[in-house]
PDB file of C-alpha atoms in Angstrom:
ATOM      1  CA  MET A   1      50.083 191.505   6.624  1.00  0.00           C
ATOM      2  CA  LEU A   2      46.303 191.632   6.908  1.00  0.00           C
ATOM      3  CA  LEU A   3      44.590 188.299   7.601  1.00  0.00           C
ATOM      4  CA  PRO A   4      41.225 187.342   6.071  1.00  0.00           C
ATOM      5  CA  GLN A   5      38.271 187.967   8.332  1.00  0.00           C
ATOM      6  CA  ARG A   6      37.342 184.276   8.483  1.00  0.00           C
ATOM      7  CA  ILE A   7      40.819 183.435   9.825  1.00  0.00           C
ATOM      8  CA  LEU A   8      40.547 186.153  12.430  1.00  0.00           C
ATOM      9  CA  THR A   9      37.120 184.867  13.414  1.00  0.00           C
ATOM     10  CA  ARG A  10      38.407 181.290  13.673  1.00  0.00           C
ATOM     11  CA  ARG A  11      41.354 182.387  15.818  1.00  0.00           C
ATOM     12  CA  SER A  12      39.011 184.384  18.007  1.00  0.00           C
ATOM     13  CA  ARG A  13      36.846 181.314  18.549  1.00  0.00           C
ATOM     14  CA  VAL A  14      39.852 179.167  19.336  1.00  0.00           C
ATOM     15  CA  GLY A  15      41.113 181.783  21.779  1.00  0.00           C
ATOM     16  CA  THR A  16      37.735 181.963  23.454  1.00  0.00           C
ATOM     17  CA  LEU A  17      37.586 178.177  23.752  1.00  0.00           C
ATOM     18  CA  ALA A  18      41.093 178.058  25.237  1.00  0.00           C
ATOM     19  CA  ILE A  19      40.169 180.686  27.827  1.00  0.00           C
ATOM     20  CA  ALA A  20      37.044 178.722  28.722  1.00  0.00           C
ATOM     21  CA  VAL A  21      39.023 175.502  29.137  1.00  0.00           C
ATOM     22  CA  LEU A  22      41.586 177.261  31.325  1.00  0.00           C
ATOM     23  CA  ALA A  23      38.848 178.798  33.434  1.00  0.00           C
ATOM     24  CA  LEU A  24      37.196 175.395  33.897  1.00  0.00           C
ATOM     25  CA  SER A  25      40.524 173.836  34.866  1.00  0.00           C
ATOM     26  CA  ALA A  26      41.119 176.588  37.411  1.00  0.00           C
ATOM     27  CA  LEU A  27      37.763 175.821  39.003  1.00  0.00           C
ATOM     28  CA  LEU A  28      38.390 172.100  39.121  1.00  0.00           C
ATOM     29  CA  VAL A  29      42.018 171.915  40.132  1.00  0.00           C
ATOM     30  CA  GLY A  30      42.848 171.111  43.748  1.00  0.00           C
ATOM     31  CA  THR A  31      45.409 172.729  45.990  1.00  0.00           C
ATOM     32  CA  PRO A  32      49.080 172.200  45.050  1.00  0.00           C
ATOM     33  CA  GLY A  33      50.861 169.158  46.387  1.00  0.00           C
ATOM     34  CA  ALA A  34      54.225 168.910  48.061  1.00  0.00           C
ATOM     35  CA  ALA A  35      56.082 169.194  44.781  1.00  0.00           C
ATOM     36  CA  ASP A  36      54.505 172.586  44.112  1.00  0.00           C
ATOM     37  CA  ALA A  37      55.200 174.333  47.404  1.00  0.00           C
ATOM     38  CA  ALA A  38      57.559 174.078  50.349  1.00  0.00           C
ATOM     39  CA  PRO A  39      56.056 176.174  53.141  1.00  0.00           C
ATOM     40  CA  ASP A  40      57.278 176.247  56.701  1.00  0.00           C
ATOM     41  CA  ASN A  41      53.998 174.878  58.047  1.00  0.00           C
ATOM     42  CA  TRP A  42      51.370 172.414  56.904  1.00  0.00           C
ATOM     43  CA  ARG A  43      47.828 171.758  58.007  1.00  0.00           C
ATOM     44  CA  TYR A  44      46.239 168.329  57.801  1.00  0.00           C
ATOM     45  CA  THR A  45      42.447 168.082  57.832  1.00  0.00           C
ATOM     46  CA  LEU A  46      40.931 164.689  58.607  1.00  0.00           C
ATOM     47  CA  VAL A  47      37.314 163.689  58.023  1.00  0.00           C
ATOM     48  CA  GLY A  48      35.873 160.369  59.164  1.00  0.00           C
ATOM     49  CA  PHE A  49      32.965 158.571  60.726  1.00  0.00           C
ATOM     50  CA  SER A  50      33.166 156.772  64.049  1.00  0.00           C
ATOM     51  CA  ASN A  51      32.509 153.412  65.647  1.00  0.00           C
ATOM     52  CA  THR A  52      29.362 154.859  67.167  1.00  0.00           C
ATOM     53  CA  SER A  53      27.824 156.491  64.088  1.00  0.00           C
ATOM     54  CA  ALA A  54      28.109 156.082  60.318  1.00  0.00           C
ATOM     55  CA  GLN A  55      25.605 158.928  59.846  1.00  0.00           C
ATOM     56  CA  HIS A  56      27.811 161.730  61.178  1.00  0.00           C
ATOM     57  CA  MET A  57      31.151 163.028  59.891  1.00  0.00           C
ATOM     58  CA  ASP A  58      33.709 164.319  62.389  1.00  0.00           C
ATOM     59  CA  VAL A  59      36.449 166.815  61.447  1.00  0.00           C
ATOM     60  CA  TYR A  60      39.947 167.007  62.966  1.00  0.00           C
ATOM     61  CA  GLN A  61      43.160 168.867  62.194  1.00  0.00           C
ATOM     62  CA  SER A  62      46.880 168.440  62.832  1.00  0.00           C
ATOM     63  CA  SER A  63      50.171 170.147  62.021  1.00  0.00           C
ATOM     64  CA  ASP A  64      52.234 166.950  61.936  1.00  0.00           C
ATOM     65  CA  ALA A  65      49.780 164.299  60.635  1.00  0.00           C
ATOM     66  CA  THR A  66      50.098 162.458  63.973  1.00  0.00           C
ATOM     67  CA  GLN A  67      48.459 164.454  66.756  1.00  0.00           C
ATOM     68  CA  PHE A  68      44.934 165.313  65.604  1.00  0.00           C
ATOM     69  CA  GLN A  69      42.584 167.589  67.503  1.00  0.00           C
ATOM     70  CA  PRO A  70      38.837 167.856  66.854  1.00  0.00           C
ATOM     71  CA  ILE A  71      37.536 170.873  64.979  1.00  0.00           C
ATOM     72  CA  LEU A  72      33.917 169.781  65.309  1.00  0.00           C
ATOM     73  CA  MET A  73      32.343 166.426  66.081  1.00  0.00           C
ATOM     74  CA  SER A  74      29.256 165.560  64.048  1.00  0.00           C
ATOM     75  CA  ALA A  75      30.113 168.437  61.740  1.00  0.00           C
ATOM     76  CA  TYR A  76      28.022 166.995  58.921  1.00  0.00           C
ATOM     77  CA  GLN A  77      25.051 164.681  58.591  1.00  0.00           C
ATOM     78  CA  PRO A  78      23.563 163.995  55.152  1.00  0.00           C
ATOM     79  CA  PRO A  79      19.807 164.373  54.666  1.00  0.00           C
ATOM     80  CA  SER A  80      19.535 160.585  54.415  1.00  0.00           C
ATOM     81  CA  GLY A  81      21.746 157.551  54.322  1.00  0.00           C
ATOM     82  CA  LEU A  82      25.308 157.171  55.571  1.00  0.00           C
ATOM     83  CA  VAL A  83      28.480 159.224  55.432  1.00  0.00           C
ATOM     84  CA  ARG A  84      30.980 156.375  55.444  1.00  0.00           C
ATOM     85  CA  ASP A  85      34.495 156.494  53.994  1.00  0.00           C
ATOM     86  CA  PRO A  86      34.656 160.283  53.399  1.00  0.00           C
ATOM     87  CA  SER A  87      37.411 161.657  51.190  1.00  0.00           C
ATOM     88  CA  ILE A  88      38.347 165.372  51.177  1.00  0.00           C
ATOM     89  CA  PHE A  89      40.175 167.855  48.982  1.00  0.00           C
ATOM     90  CA  ARG A  90      40.336 171.634  48.725  1.00  0.00           C
ATOM     91  CA  SER A  91      39.712 173.239  45.351  1.00  0.00           C
ATOM     92  CA  SER A  92      41.295 176.430  44.079  1.00  0.00           C
ATOM     93  CA  ASP A  93      37.827 178.008  44.380  1.00  0.00           C
ATOM     94  CA  GLY A  94      38.389 177.969  48.156  1.00  0.00           C
ATOM     95  CA  TRP A  95      35.830 175.268  48.955  1.00  0.00           C
ATOM     96  CA  TYR A  96      36.504 171.983  50.696  1.00  0.00           C
ATOM     97  CA  TYR A  97      34.699 169.063  49.089  1.00  0.00           C
ATOM     98  CA  VAL A  98      33.923 165.614  50.478  1.00  0.00           C
ATOM     99  CA  THR A  99      32.581 162.550  48.720  1.00  0.00           C
ATOM    100  CA  TYR A 100      31.402 159.524  50.659  1.00  0.00           C
ATOM    101  CA  THR A 101      29.617 156.168  50.692  1.00  0.00           C
ATOM    102  CA  THR A 102      25.870 156.582  51.139  1.00  0.00           C
ATOM    103  CA  GLY A 103      25.239 152.859  51.571  1.00  0.00           C
ATOM    104  CA  SER A 104      23.415 152.504  48.256  1.00  0.00           C
ATOM    105  CA  THR A 105      24.110 152.793  44.530  1.00  0.00           C
ATOM    106  CA  SER A 106      24.953 156.498  44.760  1.00  0.00           C
ATOM    107  CA  ILE A 107      27.869 158.448  46.214  1.00  0.00           C
ATOM    108  CA  GLY A 108      27.336 161.639  48.205  1.00  0.00           C
ATOM    109  CA  PHE A 109      28.874 165.107  47.876  1.00  0.00           C
ATOM    110  CA  ALA A 110      29.074 168.015  50.336  1.00  0.00           C
ATOM    111  CA  ARG A 111      31.177 171.168  50.617  1.00  0.00           C
ATOM    112  CA  SER A 112      32.359 173.737  53.169  1.00  0.00           C
ATOM    113  CA  ARG A 113      34.206 177.053  53.274  1.00  0.00           C
ATOM    114  CA  ASP A 114      35.554 176.659  56.800  1.00  0.00           C
ATOM    115  CA  ARG A 115      35.583 172.856  57.438  1.00  0.00           C
ATOM    116  CA  VAL A 116      32.960 173.423  60.168  1.00  0.00           C
ATOM    117  CA  ASN A 117      29.771 174.292  58.298  1.00  0.00           C
ATOM    118  CA  TRP A 118      29.003 171.719  55.613  1.00  0.00           C
ATOM    119  CA  THR A 119      26.328 171.884  52.938  1.00  0.00           C
ATOM    120  CA  PHE A 120      24.865 168.842  51.221  1.00  0.00           C
ATOM    121  CA  MET A 121      25.311 169.104  47.452  1.00  0.00           C
ATOM    122  CA  HIS A 122      23.729 165.975  45.983  1.00  0.00           C
ATOM    123  CA  ASN A 123      23.841 162.209  45.712  1.00  0.00           C
ATOM    124  CA  TYR A 124      25.151 161.034  42.380  1.00  0.00           C
ATOM    125  CA  PRO A 125      23.551 157.833  41.066  1.00  0.00           C
ATOM    126  CA  VAL A 126      26.422 155.841  39.603  1.00  0.00           C
ATOM    127  CA  PRO A 127      25.764 154.713  36.008  1.00  0.00           C
ATOM    128  CA  LEU A 128      25.664 151.135  34.824  1.00  0.00           C
ATOM    129  CA  CYS A 129      28.839 149.161  35.329  1.00  0.00           C
ATOM    130  CA  CYS A 130      30.452 145.812  35.634  1.00  0.00           C
ATOM    131  CA  ALA A 131      28.779 143.697  32.928  1.00  0.00           C
ATOM    132  CA  PHE A 132      30.961 140.677  32.058  1.00  0.00           C
ATOM    133  CA  LEU A 133      33.682 141.800  34.461  1.00  0.00           C
ATOM    134  CA  PRO A 134      34.991 139.160  36.900  1.00  0.00           C
ATOM    135  CA  GLY A 135      34.344 139.580  40.576  1.00  0.00           C
ATOM    136  CA  THR A 136      31.030 141.371  40.239  1.00  0.00           C
ATOM    137  CA  GLY A 137      28.469 138.579  40.200  1.00  0.00           C
ATOM    138  CA  ASP A 138      26.148 137.515  43.017  1.00  0.00           C
ATOM    139  CA  GLY A 139      28.808 137.080  45.677  1.00  0.00           C
ATOM    140  CA  THR A 140      28.389 135.357  48.988  1.00  0.00           C
ATOM    141  CA  GLY A 141      29.430 138.379  51.060  1.00  0.00           C
ATOM    142  CA  SER A 142      26.908 140.448  52.984  1.00  0.00           C
ATOM    143  CA  SER A 143      26.743 144.226  52.711  1.00  0.00           C
ATOM    144  CA  ALA A 144      25.133 144.297  56.164  1.00  0.00           C
ATOM    145  CA  GLY A 145      28.239 142.653  57.572  1.00  0.00           C
ATOM    146  CA  SER A 146      30.367 145.385  56.089  1.00  0.00           C
ATOM    147  CA  LEU A 147      28.488 148.048  58.003  1.00  0.00           C
ATOM    148  CA  SER A 148      29.483 146.311  61.221  1.00  0.00           C
ATOM    149  CA  PHE A 149      32.963 145.036  60.522  1.00  0.00           C
ATOM    150  CA  GLY A 150      34.118 146.310  57.142  1.00  0.00           C
ATOM    151  CA  SER A 151      34.178 143.156  55.038  1.00  0.00           C
ATOM    152  CA  ALA A 152      32.645 143.903  51.676  1.00  0.00           C
ATOM    153  CA  GLY A 153      31.998 140.423  50.330  1.00  0.00           C
ATOM    154  CA  SER A 154      33.722 138.108  47.865  1.00  0.00           C
ATOM    155  CA  SER A 155      33.964 137.525  44.138  1.00  0.00           C
ATOM    156  CA  ASP A 156      32.347 134.621  42.364  1.00  0.00           C
ATOM    157  CA  GLY A 157      32.905 135.179  38.655  1.00  0.00           C
ATOM    158  CA  PRO A 158      31.634 137.626  36.025  1.00  0.00           C
ATOM    159  CA  SER A 159      28.316 139.409  36.163  1.00  0.00           C
ATOM    160  CA  LEU A 160      25.761 139.138  33.393  1.00  0.00           C
ATOM    161  CA  SER A 161      24.014 142.278  34.627  1.00  0.00           C
ATOM    162  CA  PRO A 162      25.138 145.884  34.113  1.00  0.00           C
ATOM    163  CA  PHE A 163      23.067 147.203  37.032  1.00  0.00           C
ATOM    164  CA  THR A 164      25.122 148.644  39.878  1.00  0.00           C
ATOM    165  CA  THR A 165      24.050 147.442  43.307  1.00  0.00           C
ATOM    166  CA  LYS A 166      26.944 148.849  45.382  1.00  0.00           C
ATOM    167  CA  ALA A 167      29.039 152.006  44.868  1.00  0.00           C
ATOM    168  CA  TRP A 168      31.421 152.391  47.776  1.00  0.00           C
ATOM    169  CA  ALA A 169      34.540 154.099  49.095  1.00  0.00           C
ATOM    170  CA  PRO A 170      34.928 157.041  46.674  1.00  0.00           C
ATOM    171  CA  GLU A 171      38.358 158.730  46.742  1.00  0.00           C
ATOM    172  CA  TRP A 172      39.387 162.012  45.143  1.00  0.00           C
ATOM    173  CA  PHE A 173      42.322 162.163  42.768  1.00  0.00           C
ATOM    174  CA  VAL A 174      43.053 165.645  41.388  1.00  0.00           C
ATOM    175  CA  GLU A 175      45.665 166.284  38.731  1.00  0.00           C
ATOM    176  CA  GLY A 176      46.287 168.898  36.066  1.00  0.00           C
ATOM    177  CA  GLY A 177      42.902 170.573  36.414  1.00  0.00           C
ATOM    178  CA  ARG A 178      40.996 167.300  36.370  1.00  0.00           C
ATOM    179  CA  VAL A 179      38.941 166.167  39.327  1.00  0.00           C
ATOM    180  CA  ASN A 180      38.535 162.402  39.457  1.00  0.00           C
ATOM    181  CA  VAL A 181      36.823 159.993  41.806  1.00  0.00           C
ATOM    182  CA  ILE A 182      38.105 156.456  42.261  1.00  0.00           C
ATOM    183  CA  LEU A 183      35.352 154.200  43.574  1.00  0.00           C
ATOM    184  CA  SER A 184      34.525 150.517  44.003  1.00  0.00           C
ATOM    185  CA  MET A 185      31.447 149.102  42.297  1.00  0.00           C
ATOM    186  CA  SER A 186      29.738 145.765  41.833  1.00  0.00           C
ATOM    187  CA  THR A 187      26.462 144.171  40.816  1.00  0.00           C
ATOM    188  CA  GLY A 188      26.139 142.257  44.072  1.00  0.00           C
ATOM    189  CA  GLY A 189      29.395 140.359  44.549  1.00  0.00           C
ATOM    190  CA  GLY A 190      33.017 141.410  44.723  1.00  0.00           C
ATOM    191  CA  PHE A 191      34.134 144.930  43.854  1.00  0.00           C
ATOM    192  CA  VAL A 192      36.062 146.308  40.872  1.00  0.00           C
ATOM    193  CA  PRO A 193      37.853 149.724  41.080  1.00  0.00           C
ATOM    194  CA  TYR A 194      36.591 152.362  38.639  1.00  0.00           C
ATOM    195  CA  LEU A 195      37.514 155.921  37.702  1.00  0.00           C
ATOM    196  CA  MET A 196      35.126 158.783  36.927  1.00  0.00           C
ATOM    197  CA  THR A 197      36.122 162.329  35.868  1.00  0.00           C
ATOM    198  CA  ALA A 198      34.122 165.484  36.606  1.00  0.00           C
ATOM    199  CA  LEU A 199      32.870 167.211  33.457  1.00  0.00           C
ATOM    200  CA  GLU A 200      31.932 170.514  35.104  1.00  0.00           C
ATOM    201  CA  PRO A 201      32.874 172.372  38.314  1.00  0.00           C
ATOM    202  CA  GLY A 202      29.541 171.695  40.044  1.00  0.00           C
ATOM    203  CA  LEU A 203      30.487 167.993  40.209  1.00  0.00           C
ATOM    204  CA  ARG A 204      27.075 166.996  38.909  1.00  0.00           C
ATOM    205  CA  LEU A 205      28.158 165.653  35.525  1.00  0.00           C
ATOM    206  CA  TRP A 206      30.675 162.836  35.359  1.00  0.00           C
ATOM    207  CA  SER A 207      32.245 160.711  32.685  1.00  0.00           C
ATOM    208  CA  PRO A 208      31.108 157.085  32.412  1.00  0.00           C
ATOM    209  CA  PRO A 209      32.966 154.860  34.913  1.00  0.00           C
ATOM    210  CA  VAL A 210      36.119 153.275  33.474  1.00  0.00           C
ATOM    211  CA  PRO A 211      37.642 150.130  35.041  1.00  0.00           C
ATOM    212  CA  ILE A 212      41.135 150.630  36.453  1.00  0.00           C
ATOM    213  CA  LEU A 213      43.262 148.012  34.738  1.00  0.00           C
ATOM    214  CA  GLY A 214      45.593 145.577  36.417  1.00  0.00           C
ATOM    215  CA  LEU A 215      44.185 145.621  39.959  1.00  0.00           C
ATOM    216  CA  GLY A 216      41.796 142.776  39.262  1.00  0.00           C
ATOM    217  CA  ALA A 217      38.545 141.735  40.870  1.00  0.00           C
ATOM    218  CA  ASP A 218      37.563 141.886  44.500  1.00  0.00           C
ATOM    219  CA  ARG A 219      39.468 145.087  45.334  1.00  0.00           C
ATOM    220  CA  ILE A 220      38.003 147.914  47.420  1.00  0.00           C
ATOM    221  CA  ASP A 221      39.114 151.111  49.191  1.00  0.00           C
ATOM    222  CA  THR A 222      41.504 152.044  46.383  1.00  0.00           C
ATOM    223  CA  THR A 223      43.469 155.279  46.788  1.00  0.00           C
ATOM    224  CA  VAL A 224      46.113 156.642  44.406  1.00  0.00           C
ATOM    225  CA  VAL A 225      48.997 159.087  44.845  1.00  0.00           C
ATOM    226  CA  LYS A 226      51.484 160.194  42.208  1.00  0.00           C
ATOM    227  CA  VAL A 227      55.213 160.476  42.931  1.00  0.00           C
ATOM    228  CA  GLY A 228      57.250 161.722  40.003  1.00  0.00           C
ATOM    229  CA  ALA A 229      55.865 160.023  36.904  1.00  0.00           C
ATOM    230  CA  THR A 230      54.561 156.976  38.790  1.00  0.00           C
ATOM    231  CA  TYR A 231      51.032 156.391  40.065  1.00  0.00           C
ATOM    232  CA  HIS A 232      50.874 154.343  43.271  1.00  0.00           C
ATOM    233  CA  ALA A 233      47.620 152.522  44.026  1.00  0.00           C
ATOM    234  CA  PHE A 234      46.882 151.162  47.487  1.00  0.00           C
ATOM    235  CA  THR A 235      43.934 148.790  47.503  1.00  0.00           C
ATOM    236  CA  LYS A 236      42.379 146.214  49.803  1.00  0.00           C
ATOM    237  CA  ASN A 237      42.330 142.647  48.535  1.00  0.00           C
ATOM    238  CA  GLU A 238      38.959 141.654  49.924  1.00  0.00           C
ATOM    239  CA  THR A 239      39.654 137.947  49.589  1.00  0.00           C
ATOM    240  CA  LYS A 240      42.901 137.995  51.578  1.00  0.00           C
ATOM    241  CA  LYS A 241      41.915 140.994  53.758  1.00  0.00           C
ATOM    242  CA  VAL A 242      45.235 142.766  53.119  1.00  0.00           C
ATOM    243  CA  ILE A 243      46.295 146.075  51.566  1.00  0.00           C
ATOM    244  CA  GLU A 244      48.268 145.747  48.339  1.00  0.00           C
ATOM    245  CA  HIS A 245      50.546 148.210  46.539  1.00  0.00           C
ATOM    246  CA  ALA A 246      50.578 148.558  42.739  1.00  0.00           C
ATOM    247  CA  VAL A 247      52.290 150.993  40.354  1.00  0.00           C
ATOM    248  CA  SER A 248      51.623 152.312  36.855  1.00  0.00           C
ATOM    249  CA  GLY A 249      52.660 155.036  34.438  1.00  0.00           C
ATOM    250  CA  SER A 250      48.974 155.890  33.875  1.00  0.00           C
ATOM    251  CA  LEU A 251      46.165 156.687  36.275  1.00  0.00           C
ATOM    252  CA  VAL A 252      43.872 154.090  34.712  1.00  0.00           C
ATOM    253  CA  GLY A 253      46.630 151.476  34.487  1.00  0.00           C
ATOM    254  CA  PRO A 254      47.545 148.826  33.736  1.00  0.00           C
ATOM    255  CA  TYR A 255      49.006 148.486  37.250  1.00  0.00           C
ATOM    256  CA  ARG A 256      51.507 145.891  38.408  1.00  0.00           C
ATOM    257  CA  PHE A 257      51.802 144.803  42.007  1.00  0.00           C
ATOM    258  CA  VAL A 258      54.957 145.456  44.037  1.00  0.00           C
ATOM    259  CA  ALA A 259      55.983 144.363  47.511  1.00  0.00           C
ATOM    260  CA  PRO A 260      53.590 145.808  50.128  1.00  0.00           C
ATOM    261  CA  GLY A 261      54.586 147.157  53.518  1.00  0.00           C
ATOM    262  CA  PRO A 262      54.301 145.228  56.806  1.00  0.00           C
ATOM    263  CA  TRP A 263      50.661 146.135  57.232  1.00  0.00           C
ATOM    264  CA  GLY A 264      49.267 142.794  58.353  1.00  0.00           C
ATOM    265  CA  ARG A 265      45.778 141.372  57.765  1.00  0.00           C
ATOM    266  CA  LEU A 266      42.252 142.571  58.472  1.00  0.00           C
ATOM    267  CA  VAL A 267      43.085 146.156  57.485  1.00  0.00           C
ATOM    268  CA  GLU A 268      41.400 148.509  55.013  1.00  0.00           C
ATOM    269  CA  GLY A 269      40.542 152.160  54.384  1.00  0.00           C
ATOM    270  CA  SER A 270      44.019 153.262  53.383  1.00  0.00           C
ATOM    271  CA  ALA A 271      44.797 156.991  53.138  1.00  0.00           C
ATOM    272  CA  VAL A 272      48.189 158.323  52.018  1.00  0.00           C
ATOM    273  CA  VAL A 273      49.665 161.788  52.671  1.00  0.00           C
ATOM    274  CA  GLN A 274      53.082 163.389  52.529  1.00  0.00           C
ATOM    275  CA  LEU A 275      54.590 164.426  55.860  1.00  0.00           C
ATOM    276  CA  PRO A 276      56.210 167.805  56.655  1.00  0.00           C
ATOM    277  CA  ASN A 277      59.687 166.238  56.273  1.00  0.00           C
ATOM    278  CA  GLY A 278      58.877 164.901  52.792  1.00  0.00           C
ATOM    279  CA  ASN A 279      58.316 161.284  53.839  1.00  0.00           C
ATOM    280  CA  TRP A 280      55.036 159.511  53.128  1.00  0.00           C
ATOM    281  CA  ARG A 281      52.481 158.098  55.540  1.00  0.00           C
ATOM    282  CA  LEU A 282      49.840 155.425  55.002  1.00  0.00           C
ATOM    283  CA  TYR A 283      46.970 155.143  57.490  1.00  0.00           C
ATOM    284  CA  VAL A 284      45.025 151.880  57.830  1.00  0.00           C
ATOM    285  CA  ASP A 285      41.834 150.951  59.635  1.00  0.00           C
ATOM    286  CA  ALA A 286      42.164 147.669  61.580  1.00  0.00           C
ATOM    287  CA  TYR A 287      38.398 147.331  61.460  1.00  0.00           C
ATOM    288  CA  ARG A 288      38.059 144.030  63.319  1.00  0.00           C
ATOM    289  CA  ASP A 289      40.089 145.269  66.298  1.00  0.00           C
ATOM    290  CA  ARG A 290      38.641 148.792  65.960  1.00  0.00           C
ATOM    291  CA  ARG A 291      42.085 150.380  66.032  1.00  0.00           C
ATOM    292  CA  TYR A 292      43.851 152.750  63.634  1.00  0.00           C
ATOM    293  CA  PHE A 293      47.506 152.525  62.600  1.00  0.00           C
ATOM    294  CA  TYR A 294      50.024 154.238  60.349  1.00  0.00           C
ATOM    295  CA  SER A 295      53.189 153.251  58.481  1.00  0.00           C
ATOM    296  CA  ASP A 296      55.817 155.606  57.011  1.00  0.00           C
ATOM    297  CA  SER A 297      58.090 155.508  53.965  1.00  0.00           C
ATOM    298  CA  GLY A 298      61.224 157.602  53.592  1.00  0.00           C
ATOM    299  CA  ASP A 299      62.378 156.254  50.220  1.00  0.00           C
ATOM    300  CA  GLY A 300      59.610 157.146  47.796  1.00  0.00           C
ATOM    301  CA  LEU A 301      57.059 154.490  48.784  1.00  0.00           C
ATOM    302  CA  ARG A 302      59.443 151.559  48.327  1.00  0.00           C
ATOM    303  CA  THR A 303      59.866 150.378  51.925  1.00  0.00           C
ATOM    304  CA  TRP A 304      57.711 150.999  54.995  1.00  0.00           C
ATOM    305  CA  THR A 305      58.058 151.073  58.760  1.00  0.00           C
ATOM    306  CA  PRO A 306      56.137 148.656  61.002  1.00  0.00           C
ATOM    307  CA  LEU A 307      52.657 149.782  61.993  1.00  0.00           C
ATOM    308  CA  LYS A 308      52.275 152.258  64.848  1.00  0.00           C
ATOM    309  CA  GLU A 309      48.991 153.070  66.531  1.00  0.00           C
ATOM    310  CA  LEU A 310      47.563 156.486  65.745  1.00  0.00           C
ATOM    311  CA  PRO A 311      47.385 158.361  69.061  1.00  0.00           C
ATOM    312  CA  GLY A 312      44.150 159.908  70.208  1.00  0.00           C
ATOM    313  CA  LEU A 313      41.907 158.664  67.391  1.00  0.00           C
ATOM    314  CA  SER A 314      42.546 154.929  67.421  1.00  0.00           C
ATOM    315  CA  GLY A 315      39.541 153.120  68.799  1.00  0.00           C
ATOM    316  CA  SER A 316      37.014 155.746  67.777  1.00  0.00           C
ATOM    317  CA  VAL A 317      37.540 156.972  64.219  1.00  0.00           C
ATOM    318  CA  ARG A 318      36.838 154.764  61.190  1.00  0.00           C
ATOM    319  CA  HIS A 319      37.830 154.861  57.507  1.00  0.00           C
ATOM    320  CA  PHE A 320      38.872 158.490  57.061  1.00  0.00           C
ATOM    321  CA  GLY A 321      40.264 160.869  54.451  1.00  0.00           C
ATOM    322  CA  VAL A 322      43.069 163.419  54.921  1.00  0.00           C
ATOM    323  CA  VAL A 323      44.093 166.483  52.944  1.00  0.00           C
ATOM    324  CA  ARG A 324      47.294 168.498  53.394  1.00  0.00           C
ATOM    325  CA  GLU A 325      47.606 172.198  52.608  1.00  0.00           C
ATOM    326  CA  PRO A 326      50.203 174.941  53.315  1.00  0.00           C
ATOM    327  CA  VAL A 327      49.455 177.531  55.988  1.00  0.00           C
TER     328      VAL A 327
END
């Protein structure tokens, strides 16, 4: 049966749009996770700053997520500002991307083909946020103190201003062709976790920031992993100085808190990866003692082992990001 020309034209347009969407998703999607591949060997790439410099990013690698060896120290320095709290992922376009805290109201982006040579992309000025949200007013904490010890400040009630004064600790979350950044923002007081989604593969256009529901005010350093149909958020309660664990059926929440692991106090900068044996590992920065620890879970993030000190890097590396890929 012959179809009218206008129907053929409409179907052609729809087909073209579908191809374009698929192409965009292919550019944005990250490397497959553990559920998508089961290779014999894994490679873990770690990026972080150090106790001696928040203006240089060091790069390490490991085959077991425990023993890390340097690839290049001071592998990247942004044109200006800091490179704190870097987070890394590898896209299907072959590039490694990092996002990081610049120390201002913007977050930084850089990329590399080989994890050694990094190119500055841009600083993204975070849009307005936080108006009327609790925990984002003029807090009593000091951002200068955080650069020395890690404490980000405290909450003191809702903000009447929408103007972002701090955009910190961005973390990638990639799923189903969508590249997201989870970051902590405030208008001068305590932080609230937000989610932004990339609107194009150059990572220059982003959706407006959306508050992540259920975590509450005064949370920072939020990272999320998905196991099965459940999203697991690990976030620092800045008031109590502890890392909390919350779960949800949706990336943006609402989240509900569950029992945390035996991670102690005065810890932050959590990063979570899956180990070669299928277990999970959470790394934490004991910023006051300037030591780094890890804790493992073998039952799907329900229970955790006591903290163990990370060999080699503890005492030098600070809030880092880790990505796992098959080799």
